[in-house]
Amino acid sequence: TGLNQQSLAQLPSHVDTPSYDRSAVKAGIIHIGVGGFHRAHQAVYVNELLKTPGSEQWGICGVGLLEGNRGLRDILKQQDYLYTLTVRHPDGKIDNKVIGSMIDFLFAPEDKQAVINKLAHSDTKIVSLTITEGGYNFNPATGEFDYSNPDIINDINNPNDPITAFGYITAALKLRKEQGLGAFTVQSCDNIQHNGNVTRKMLLAFASEQDKNLSEWIEQNVSFPNAMVDRITPVSKKSDIDYVVDAYGVSDEWPITCESFTQWVIEDTFSDSRPNWDVVGAQFVTDVTPYETMKIRLLNAGHSVLGLLGSIHGYGTIDETVSDELFATYLRTFMDKEVTPNLEPLEGIDLQSYKDTLIERFANPNIKDSLARICSESSAKLPKFIIATINENLVQGRDISLATLVIATWCLYSDKGVSEKGEKLEIQDAMYKELNSYAQETQTSPIAFLKLTSLFGKLEHNEAFTAEYKKSIAALYAPNSKIKAIMQAVLEQ
Ligand code: NAD
């Protein structure tokens, strides 16, 4: 049998199922971009909230804007919008949960007006988004709205025939304004620093080209809370589908697998009412910045440290790399000595246990995160993840040697593109050509890579940094060099 509302009753008792009356749930949240992450994160918080009395107004209606979402719509509809969440703990324990918080799904290419009307409906309090970084339509180099995108040009000129999230949201807000209904909150759940501010800037840039009065109304009435989101959710695989059938004999065509850790820190600035997500583990704060900094400088930077050093050694995944004791020690020392001194104390967070948990999460053998994925687009990541830490430590006169070896390793990685075992590395980066050509000058000029000033700023002129960097380069480029011996030497210095 397939998973649906009727077959729920047949599931074994170890599977957690929605205990609430789904027929009484209304959609207060419309979510655009129902990918794996939404189904492992926000939808799960809502699922838990719906188990508490008086919260039935907070169900979710999913929206798919892209043609590619047709199959997802068909599957969700056939399953009464239910799906399985397989939570894989670091110790190998597995929990299965059926999530019931999604009660409807609209496939926009089939009926655009239905989506606009749903967003504009008075029940809708929040329009949330996980449309990936690309969905925000900014130019990565300047951070400004990209007016040259043909879909955006269409949406500016055809307010009733939108394609993009900005077109739909603006059309719905126009209806709300005309009907005197007040605004909904637009809540980004994407992994972008200050995601609410970015969404606001992009939506206003879009709306002001379409309708000046409306964009002023949006500016005054719509809130865009910033949030930090965290839960590692790999892409669903055929083996995840097979697992669910084996585990409890019901077929789910699109289950989601994720780690057990989850975190959501949200700025409490909503246009209208909001769910009490704090009751089910989220945290409301006035400023999300220090939480974002902590996550980027420890989790994301930690991924890059393992990713680059591990790739040169010849490892393939994060769990494999961090299970090598030297790599785990290196990572922990980097976090303790070079990152932590720059982080502010945070309410509700014990940094020591946050770091312990991070290493445990990275070591989760059931979440296979490939180093190639971690190292992809390093040019967009390292300035925020690692170079920012180096710059602060230089100002404070603190240690930079562990982070510097990572930057020098990135040079070797971009230059040679092979592991010590001679395997070709799979490198994906929008700046790959430049990275490669600057790195290739290293043999003749050891700091050549640092001349990429869009990434490294003034580091090439900082003597403390270049002295350390040249040491790392010399070690890495020595004949028969071994990354583990170099890491060991840096740890001992
Ligand atoms: P996914 O590919 O499973 O889902 C992305 C969804 O967004 C899909 O439904 C897709 O159709 C839709 N989409 C993509 N581009 C769009 C656009 N331009 N307009 C409208 N819809 C669009 O990816 P995911 O794993 O769910 O990740 C989505 C985002 O969630 C990430 O980009 C990241 O910002 C955030 N996130 C993911 C993770 C993770 O571990 N997967 C962790 C934290 C945050």
Coordinates of C-alpha atoms and ligand atoms in Angstrom, one line a residue:
T1 CA 0.0 0.0 0.0
G2 CA 1.0 3.6 -0.6
L3 CA 1.3 6.2 2.2
N4 CA -1.9 8.3 2.5
Q5 CA -4.4 9.5 5.2
Q6 CA -6.1 6.1 5.2
S7 CA -3.1 3.9 5.4
L8 CA -1.8 5.9 8.4
A9 CA -3.8 3.8 10.7
Q10 CA -1.9 0.6 9.5
L11 CA 1.5 1.9 10.3
P12 CA 3.5 0.2 13.1
S13 CA 3.5 2.1 16.4
H14 CA 7.2 2.9 16.3
V15 CA 6.4 5.3 13.4
D16 CA 5.4 8.8 14.7
T17 CA 2.2 9.9 12.8
P18 CA 0.2 13.1 13.0
S19 CA -1.9 12.8 16.1
Y20 CA -4.0 15.9 15.3
D21 CA -7.1 16.2 13.1
R22 CA -5.7 17.2 9.7
S23 CA -9.1 18.0 8.4
A24 CA -9.4 20.9 10.8
V25 CA -6.0 22.4 9.8
K26 CA -6.1 25.6 7.7
A27 CA -3.2 27.0 5.7
G28 CA -1.8 30.1 7.4
I29 CA 1.6 29.5 5.8
I30 CA 2.1 29.3 2.0
H31 CA 5.5 27.9 1.2
I32 CA 7.2 28.4 -2.1
G33 CA 10.0 25.9 -3.0
V34 CA 9.0 22.6 -1.3
G35 CA 12.5 21.0 -1.5
G36 CA 14.1 18.5 0.8
F37 CA 15.2 21.2 3.3
H38 CA 11.7 22.7 3.8
R39 CA 10.3 19.2 4.4
A40 CA 13.1 18.4 7.0
H41 CA 12.9 21.8 8.7
Q42 CA 10.0 24.3 8.8
A43 CA 7.4 21.7 8.0
V44 CA 8.6 19.6 10.9
Y45 CA 8.5 22.5 13.3
V46 CA 4.9 23.1 12.1
N47 CA 4.1 19.4 12.4
E48 CA 5.1 19.4 16.1
L49 CA 3.2 22.7 16.7
L50 CA 0.0 21.2 15.3
K51 CA 0.1 18.7 18.1
T52 CA -0.5 21.5 20.5
P53 CA -4.1 22.8 21.0
G54 CA -5.2 25.9 19.3
S55 CA -2.7 25.9 16.5
E56 CA -4.8 24.6 13.6
Q57 CA -4.6 27.9 11.7
W58 CA -0.9 27.2 11.0
G59 CA -0.9 24.5 8.4
I60 CA 1.1 24.7 5.2
C61 CA 0.1 24.9 1.6
G62 CA 3.1 24.2 -0.7
V63 CA 3.6 26.0 -3.9
G64 CA 5.8 24.9 -6.8
L65 CA 6.7 27.6 -9.4
L66 CA 8.9 25.6 -11.6
E67 CA 7.8 23.1 -14.3
G68 CA 10.1 20.6 -12.6
N69 CA 7.7 20.5 -9.6
R70 CA 4.9 18.7 -11.5
G71 CA 6.1 15.3 -10.3
L72 CA 6.4 16.4 -6.7
R73 CA 2.8 17.7 -6.9
D74 CA 1.5 14.4 -8.3
I75 CA 3.3 12.4 -5.6
L76 CA 2.2 14.7 -2.7
K77 CA -1.4 14.8 -3.9
Q78 CA -1.6 11.0 -4.2
Q79 CA -0.2 10.7 -0.6
D80 CA -2.6 13.3 0.8
Y81 CA 0.5 15.6 1.2
L82 CA 2.0 13.2 3.7
Y83 CA 5.6 12.1 3.6
T84 CA 8.1 10.2 5.7
L85 CA 11.0 11.9 7.4
T86 CA 13.8 9.5 8.2
V87 CA 16.0 11.0 10.9
R88 CA 19.5 9.4 11.1
H89 CA 21.3 10.0 14.3
P90 CA 25.1 10.0 14.6
D91 CA 25.0 6.8 16.7
G92 CA 23.1 4.9 13.9
K93 CA 19.7 5.2 15.5
I94 CA 16.9 5.9 13.0
D95 CA 13.5 7.6 13.7
N96 CA 10.7 7.6 11.2
K97 CA 8.0 10.2 11.3
V98 CA 5.1 10.9 9.0
I99 CA 4.8 14.6 8.6
G100 CA 1.2 16.0 8.2
S101 CA 1.7 19.7 8.3
M102 CA 1.3 20.2 4.6
I103 CA -2.4 20.1 3.7
D104 CA -2.3 21.2 0.1
F105 CA 0.0 22.0 -2.8
L106 CA -0.5 24.3 -5.8
F107 CA 1.4 23.8 -9.0
A108 CA 1.7 27.4 -10.3
P109 CA 2.3 26.7 -14.1
E110 CA -1.1 25.0 -14.2
D111 CA -3.1 27.8 -12.5
K112 CA -1.3 31.0 -11.8
Q113 CA -4.4 32.9 -10.6
A114 CA -5.1 30.2 -8.0
V115 CA -1.6 30.8 -6.5
I116 CA -2.1 34.6 -6.4
N117 CA -5.5 34.2 -4.8
K118 CA -4.1 31.7 -2.2
L119 CA -1.3 34.1 -1.2
A120 CA -3.8 37.0 -1.0
H121 CA -6.3 35.0 1.1
S122 CA -7.0 36.5 4.5
D123 CA -6.0 33.2 6.2
T124 CA -2.5 33.6 4.8
K125 CA -0.3 35.1 7.5
I126 CA 3.1 34.0 6.2
V127 CA 4.6 33.4 2.8
S128 CA 7.8 31.5 3.3
L129 CA 10.5 30.6 0.9
T130 CA 13.3 28.1 0.2
I131 CA 14.0 28.9 -3.5
T132 CA 17.8 28.4 -3.2
E133 CA 20.3 31.3 -3.5
G134 CA 19.7 31.6 -7.2
G135 CA 16.0 32.3 -6.7
Y136 CA 16.8 35.7 -5.1
N137 CA 17.9 37.0 -8.4
F138 CA 20.9 39.1 -7.2
N139 CA 24.1 39.5 -9.1
P140 CA 26.7 37.6 -6.9
A141 CA 29.4 40.2 -7.5
T142 CA 27.5 43.3 -6.7
G143 CA 24.6 42.0 -4.5
E144 CA 22.2 44.1 -6.6
F145 CA 18.9 42.9 -8.2
D146 CA 19.5 41.5 -11.7
Y147 CA 17.0 43.3 -14.0
S148 CA 18.4 41.5 -17.1
N149 CA 16.8 38.1 -16.2
P150 CA 14.2 37.4 -18.9
D151 CA 11.7 36.0 -16.3
I152 CA 12.0 39.2 -14.3
I153 CA 11.5 41.3 -17.4
N154 CA 8.4 39.2 -18.1
D155 CA 7.1 39.7 -14.5
I156 CA 7.7 43.4 -14.4
N157 CA 5.7 43.9 -17.7
N158 CA 3.0 41.3 -17.0
P159 CA 1.8 41.6 -13.4
N160 CA -1.0 39.1 -13.9
D161 CA 1.1 36.5 -15.6
P162 CA 4.1 36.0 -13.3
I163 CA 6.9 33.4 -13.4
T164 CA 9.1 34.2 -10.5
A165 CA 8.5 34.3 -6.7
F166 CA 8.8 38.1 -6.8
G167 CA 6.1 38.3 -9.5
Y168 CA 3.7 36.2 -7.5
I169 CA 4.3 37.8 -4.1
T170 CA 3.9 41.3 -5.6
A171 CA 0.7 40.4 -7.4
A172 CA -0.7 39.0 -4.1
L173 CA 0.3 42.0 -2.1
K174 CA -1.3 44.3 -4.6
L175 CA -4.6 42.4 -4.0
R176 CA -4.2 42.6 -0.3
K177 CA -3.6 46.4 -0.5
E178 CA -6.6 46.9 -2.8
Q179 CA -8.8 44.9 -0.5
G180 CA -7.6 46.6 2.7
L181 CA -6.5 43.2 4.1
G182 CA -3.1 44.2 5.4
A183 CA 0.2 42.5 4.6
F184 CA 1.5 39.0 5.2
T185 CA 5.1 38.3 6.4
V186 CA 7.6 37.2 3.8
Q187 CA 9.9 34.7 5.5
S188 CA 13.0 33.4 3.8
C189 CA 14.4 30.1 5.1
D190 CA 17.3 30.0 2.7
N191 CA 20.9 29.8 3.7
I192 CA 21.8 33.4 3.0
Q193 CA 23.3 35.8 5.5
H194 CA 20.5 38.2 6.6
N195 CA 18.1 36.4 4.3
G196 CA 15.2 38.6 5.3
N197 CA 17.0 41.8 4.5
V198 CA 18.1 40.3 1.1
T199 CA 14.5 39.3 0.3
R200 CA 13.3 42.7 1.2
K201 CA 15.9 44.5 -0.9
M202 CA 15.1 42.3 -3.9
L203 CA 11.3 42.4 -3.6
L204 CA 11.4 46.2 -3.4
A205 CA 13.8 46.5 -6.3
F206 CA 11.3 44.4 -8.3
A207 CA 8.1 46.0 -7.1
S208 CA 9.4 49.6 -7.6
E209 CA 9.9 48.9 -11.3
Q210 CA 6.4 47.6 -11.6
D211 CA 4.3 49.9 -9.4
K212 CA 5.8 52.7 -7.2
N213 CA 2.8 53.1 -4.9
L214 CA 2.7 49.4 -4.3
S215 CA 6.4 49.3 -3.5
E216 CA 6.0 52.1 -0.9
W217 CA 3.1 50.2 0.7
I218 CA 5.3 47.0 0.8
E219 CA 8.1 49.0 2.4
Q220 CA 5.8 50.3 5.1
N221 CA 3.7 47.1 5.7
V222 CA 5.6 43.9 5.0
S223 CA 8.1 42.4 7.5
F224 CA 10.9 40.1 6.3
P225 CA 12.4 38.5 9.5
N226 CA 16.0 37.3 9.2
A227 CA 16.6 33.8 10.3
M228 CA 19.4 31.3 10.7
V229 CA 18.4 27.8 9.6
D230 CA 20.4 24.6 10.1
R231 CA 19.7 20.9 9.4
I232 CA 21.9 18.9 7.0
T233 CA 19.5 17.4 4.4
P234 CA 21.0 15.4 1.6
V235 CA 19.2 14.9 -1.7
S236 CA 16.7 11.9 -1.5
K237 CA 17.9 8.7 -3.1
K238 CA 16.3 5.6 -4.4
S239 CA 17.8 3.8 -1.3
D240 CA 15.7 6.1 0.9
I241 CA 12.5 5.0 -0.8
D242 CA 13.6 1.3 -0.5
Y243 CA 14.4 1.9 3.2
V244 CA 10.9 3.1 4.0
V245 CA 9.3 0.1 2.4
D246 CA 11.6 -2.2 4.3
A247 CA 11.1 -0.4 7.6
Y248 CA 7.4 -0.4 7.7
G249 CA 5.9 -1.9 4.6
V250 CA 4.3 1.2 3.2
S251 CA 5.5 2.9 0.0
D252 CA 6.4 6.6 0.1
E253 CA 7.5 7.9 -3.3
W254 CA 9.4 10.9 -1.9
P255 CA 10.6 10.4 1.7
I256 CA 13.2 12.8 3.1
T257 CA 16.3 11.8 5.0
C258 CA 18.1 14.2 7.4
E259 CA 20.4 14.4 10.4
S260 CA 18.9 14.6 13.9
F261 CA 20.3 18.1 14.7
T262 CA 18.0 21.0 13.9
Q263 CA 18.2 24.7 14.6
W264 CA 16.1 27.8 13.7
V265 CA 16.8 31.2 15.1
I266 CA 14.3 33.8 13.9
E267 CA 14.1 37.6 14.4
D268 CA 10.7 38.3 15.9
T269 CA 9.5 40.9 13.5
F270 CA 6.3 39.6 11.8
S271 CA 3.8 41.7 9.9
D272 CA 0.9 39.7 11.3
S273 CA 0.5 37.0 13.9
R274 CA 3.0 34.1 13.9
P275 CA 3.1 30.5 15.2
N276 CA 4.7 29.9 18.6
W277 CA 7.6 28.0 17.1
D278 CA 9.6 28.6 20.3
V279 CA 7.3 26.0 21.9
V280 CA 8.7 23.4 19.6
G281 CA 12.4 24.3 19.7
A282 CA 12.9 27.4 17.5
Q283 CA 14.3 30.5 19.1
F284 CA 13.0 34.0 18.6
V285 CA 15.7 36.8 19.0
T286 CA 16.0 40.5 18.3
D287 CA 19.2 40.1 16.2
V288 CA 20.2 37.0 14.4
T289 CA 23.6 38.3 13.3
P290 CA 25.7 36.7 16.1
Y291 CA 24.0 33.3 15.5
E292 CA 24.7 33.5 11.8
T293 CA 28.3 34.4 12.4
M294 CA 28.7 31.5 14.8
K295 CA 27.2 29.1 12.3
I296 CA 29.2 30.3 9.3
R297 CA 32.5 30.6 11.2
L298 CA 32.2 27.1 12.8
L299 CA 29.9 24.9 10.7
N300 CA 30.5 26.2 7.2
A301 CA 34.1 27.1 7.8
G302 CA 34.6 23.6 9.4
H303 CA 33.2 22.0 6.3
S304 CA 35.7 23.9 4.2
V305 CA 38.6 23.1 6.4
L306 CA 37.8 19.4 6.1
G307 CA 36.8 19.7 2.5
L308 CA 40.0 21.2 1.2
L309 CA 42.6 19.4 3.4
G310 CA 40.6 16.1 3.0
S311 CA 40.5 16.5 -0.8
I312 CA 44.2 16.8 -1.1
H313 CA 44.7 13.8 1.2
G314 CA 42.3 11.8 -1.1
Y315 CA 39.3 11.4 1.2
G316 CA 35.8 11.5 -0.4
T317 CA 33.3 12.5 2.3
I318 CA 33.1 14.6 5.4
D319 CA 32.4 11.7 7.8
E320 CA 35.4 9.8 6.4
T321 CA 37.7 12.8 6.8
V322 CA 36.6 13.7 10.3
S323 CA 36.9 10.1 11.5
D324 CA 40.7 10.5 10.9
E325 CA 41.9 11.7 14.3
L326 CA 44.4 14.2 13.0
F327 CA 41.7 15.9 10.9
A328 CA 39.3 16.0 13.9
T329 CA 42.1 17.5 16.1
Y330 CA 43.0 20.0 13.4
L331 CA 39.4 21.1 13.1
R332 CA 38.8 21.4 16.8
T333 CA 42.0 23.4 17.3
F334 CA 41.0 25.7 14.5
M335 CA 37.6 26.2 16.1
D336 CA 39.0 26.7 19.6
K337 CA 42.0 28.8 18.9
E338 CA 41.2 30.8 15.8
V339 CA 37.4 31.1 15.6
T340 CA 36.0 31.1 19.2
P341 CA 37.9 34.1 20.5
N342 CA 36.1 36.3 17.9
L343 CA 32.6 35.0 18.8
E344 CA 30.3 36.8 21.2
P345 CA 28.6 34.9 24.0
L346 CA 25.1 34.0 22.9
E347 CA 21.9 33.5 24.9
G348 CA 20.8 29.9 24.7
I349 CA 24.1 28.6 23.2
D350 CA 26.9 26.8 25.0
L351 CA 29.7 27.1 22.5
Q352 CA 31.7 24.1 23.8
S353 CA 28.8 21.8 23.3
Y354 CA 27.9 23.4 20.0
K355 CA 31.4 22.5 18.8
D356 CA 31.2 19.0 20.2
T357 CA 27.9 18.5 18.5
L358 CA 29.3 19.8 15.2
I359 CA 32.1 17.3 15.2
E360 CA 29.6 14.6 16.0
R361 CA 27.3 15.8 13.1
F362 CA 30.2 15.8 10.7
A363 CA 31.1 12.2 11.8
N364 CA 27.6 10.9 11.1
P365 CA 28.2 7.9 8.9
N366 CA 24.6 7.9 7.7
I367 CA 24.9 11.4 6.2
K368 CA 27.3 11.0 3.3
D369 CA 28.3 14.6 2.4
S370 CA 30.8 14.6 -0.4
L371 CA 33.9 16.8 -0.2
A372 CA 33.3 17.8 -3.9
R373 CA 30.0 19.3 -2.9
I374 CA 31.5 21.0 0.2
C375 CA 34.3 22.5 -1.8
S376 CA 32.1 23.6 -4.7
E377 CA 31.9 27.4 -5.1
S378 CA 34.6 27.9 -2.6
S379 CA 35.2 31.4 -4.0
A380 CA 31.8 32.4 -2.8
K381 CA 32.2 30.7 0.5
L382 CA 35.7 31.2 1.9
P383 CA 35.7 35.0 2.1
K384 CA 32.8 34.8 4.6
F385 CA 33.7 31.4 6.1
I386 CA 37.5 31.7 6.7
I387 CA 39.1 34.9 5.4
A388 CA 36.9 37.0 7.7
T389 CA 38.3 35.1 10.7
I390 CA 41.9 35.6 9.5
N391 CA 41.3 39.3 9.1
E392 CA 40.0 39.7 12.6
N393 CA 42.8 37.6 14.1
L394 CA 45.4 39.7 12.3
V395 CA 43.9 42.9 13.8
Q396 CA 43.8 41.3 17.3
G397 CA 47.3 39.8 16.9
R398 CA 45.9 36.3 17.3
D399 CA 47.0 33.0 15.7
I400 CA 46.3 32.5 12.0
S401 CA 48.4 29.4 11.2
L402 CA 45.7 26.8 10.9
A403 CA 43.4 28.9 8.7
T404 CA 46.3 30.0 6.6
L405 CA 47.3 26.5 5.7
V406 CA 43.7 26.0 4.5
I407 CA 44.0 29.0 2.2
A408 CA 47.4 27.8 0.9
T409 CA 45.8 24.3 0.4
W410 CA 43.1 26.0 -1.7
C411 CA 45.8 27.4 -3.9
L412 CA 47.4 24.0 -4.4
Y413 CA 43.9 22.5 -5.0
S414 CA 43.1 25.2 -7.6
D415 CA 46.5 24.9 -9.2
K416 CA 47.0 21.1 -9.6
G417 CA 43.5 19.8 -9.1
V418 CA 44.7 16.3 -7.9
S419 CA 44.9 14.6 -4.6
E420 CA 48.1 13.2 -3.2
K421 CA 47.0 9.8 -4.4
G422 CA 47.0 11.2 -8.0
E423 CA 43.2 11.2 -8.3
K424 CA 41.7 14.1 -10.3
L425 CA 39.5 16.3 -8.1
E426 CA 36.1 17.3 -9.2
I427 CA 36.2 21.1 -8.9
Q428 CA 33.1 23.3 -9.5
D429 CA 33.5 27.0 -9.1
A430 CA 32.2 30.0 -11.0
M431 CA 35.7 31.6 -10.6
Y432 CA 37.6 28.4 -11.5
K433 CA 39.4 29.9 -14.5
E434 CA 40.8 32.8 -12.4
L435 CA 41.6 30.7 -9.4
N436 CA 43.5 28.3 -11.6
S437 CA 45.5 30.9 -13.5
Y438 CA 46.5 32.9 -10.4
A439 CA 47.4 29.6 -8.6
Q440 CA 49.6 28.5 -11.5
E441 CA 52.0 31.4 -10.9
T442 CA 52.8 30.1 -7.4
Q443 CA 56.0 28.3 -8.4
T444 CA 57.5 31.6 -9.6
S445 CA 55.8 33.9 -7.2
P446 CA 54.7 32.3 -3.9
I447 CA 51.9 34.8 -3.1
A448 CA 50.5 34.9 -6.7
F449 CA 47.2 33.4 -5.6
L450 CA 46.7 36.3 -3.1
K451 CA 46.6 38.8 -6.0
L452 CA 42.9 37.8 -6.5
T453 CA 42.0 40.8 -4.5
S454 CA 38.2 40.3 -5.0
L455 CA 38.7 37.4 -2.6
F456 CA 41.7 38.3 -0.5
G457 CA 41.4 42.0 -0.2
K458 CA 44.6 43.5 1.1
L459 CA 46.0 40.2 2.6
E460 CA 48.9 40.2 0.0
H461 CA 50.3 43.3 1.7
N462 CA 50.0 42.0 5.3
E463 CA 53.4 40.8 6.4
A464 CA 52.2 38.6 9.3
F465 CA 49.9 36.8 6.9
T466 CA 52.2 36.5 3.9
A467 CA 55.0 35.1 6.1
E468 CA 52.8 32.4 7.4
Y469 CA 51.3 31.8 3.9
K470 CA 54.7 31.4 2.3
K471 CA 55.7 28.8 4.9
S472 CA 52.5 26.8 4.1
I473 CA 53.1 27.1 0.4
A474 CA 56.7 26.0 0.7
A475 CA 55.6 22.9 2.6
L476 CA 52.8 22.1 0.3
Y477 CA 54.8 22.5 -2.9
A478 CA 57.9 20.6 -1.6
P479 CA 58.5 17.3 -3.5
N480 CA 56.5 14.4 -2.1
S481 CA 54.8 16.6 0.5
K482 CA 52.1 15.0 2.6
I483 CA 49.2 17.1 3.8
K484 CA 49.0 15.1 7.1
A485 CA 52.6 15.8 8.0
I486 CA 52.1 19.5 7.3
M487 CA 49.0 19.6 9.4
Q488 CA 50.8 17.9 12.2
A489 CA 53.7 20.4 12.0
V490 CA 51.3 23.4 12.1
L491 CA 49.6 21.9 15.1
E492 CA 52.9 21.5 16.9
Q493 CA 54.3 24.9 16.1
Ligands
NAD1 P1 16.0 21.2 -3.3 O1 16.7 21.3 -4.6 O2 15.5 19.9 -2.7 O3 14.7 22.2 -3.3 C1 14.7 23.5 -3.8 C2 13.3 23.8 -4.2 O4 13.2 25.2 -4.6 C3 12.7 23.0 -5.3 O5 11.4 22.7 -5.1 C4 12.9 23.9 -6.5 O6 11.9 23.6 -7.5 C5 12.7 25.2 -5.9 N1 13.3 26.3 -6.6 C6 14.7 26.3 -7.1 N2 14.9 27.5 -7.7 C7 13.8 28.2 -7.6 C8 13.4 29.5 -8.1 N3 14.3 30.2 -8.8 N4 12.1 29.9 -7.9 C9 11.2 29.2 -7.2 N5 11.5 27.9 -6.8 C10 12.8 27.5 -7.0 O7 17.0 21.9 -2.3 P2 17.0 21.9 -0.7 O8 18.0 20.9 -0.2 O9 15.6 21.9 -0.2 O10 17.7 23.3 -0.4 C11 17.0 24.5 -0.6 C12 17.6 25.6 0.1 O11 17.5 25.4 1.5 C13 19.1 25.8 -0.1 O12 19.5 26.5 -1.2 C14 19.6 26.5 1.2 O13 19.4 27.9 1.0 C15 18.5 26.0 2.2 N6 19.2 25.0 3.1 C16 19.4 23.7 2.7 C17 20.0 22.8 3.6 C18 20.3 21.4 3.2 O14 21.1 20.7 3.9 N7 19.8 20.9 2.1 C19 20.4 23.3 4.9 C20 20.2 24.6 5.3 C21 19.5 25.4 4.4

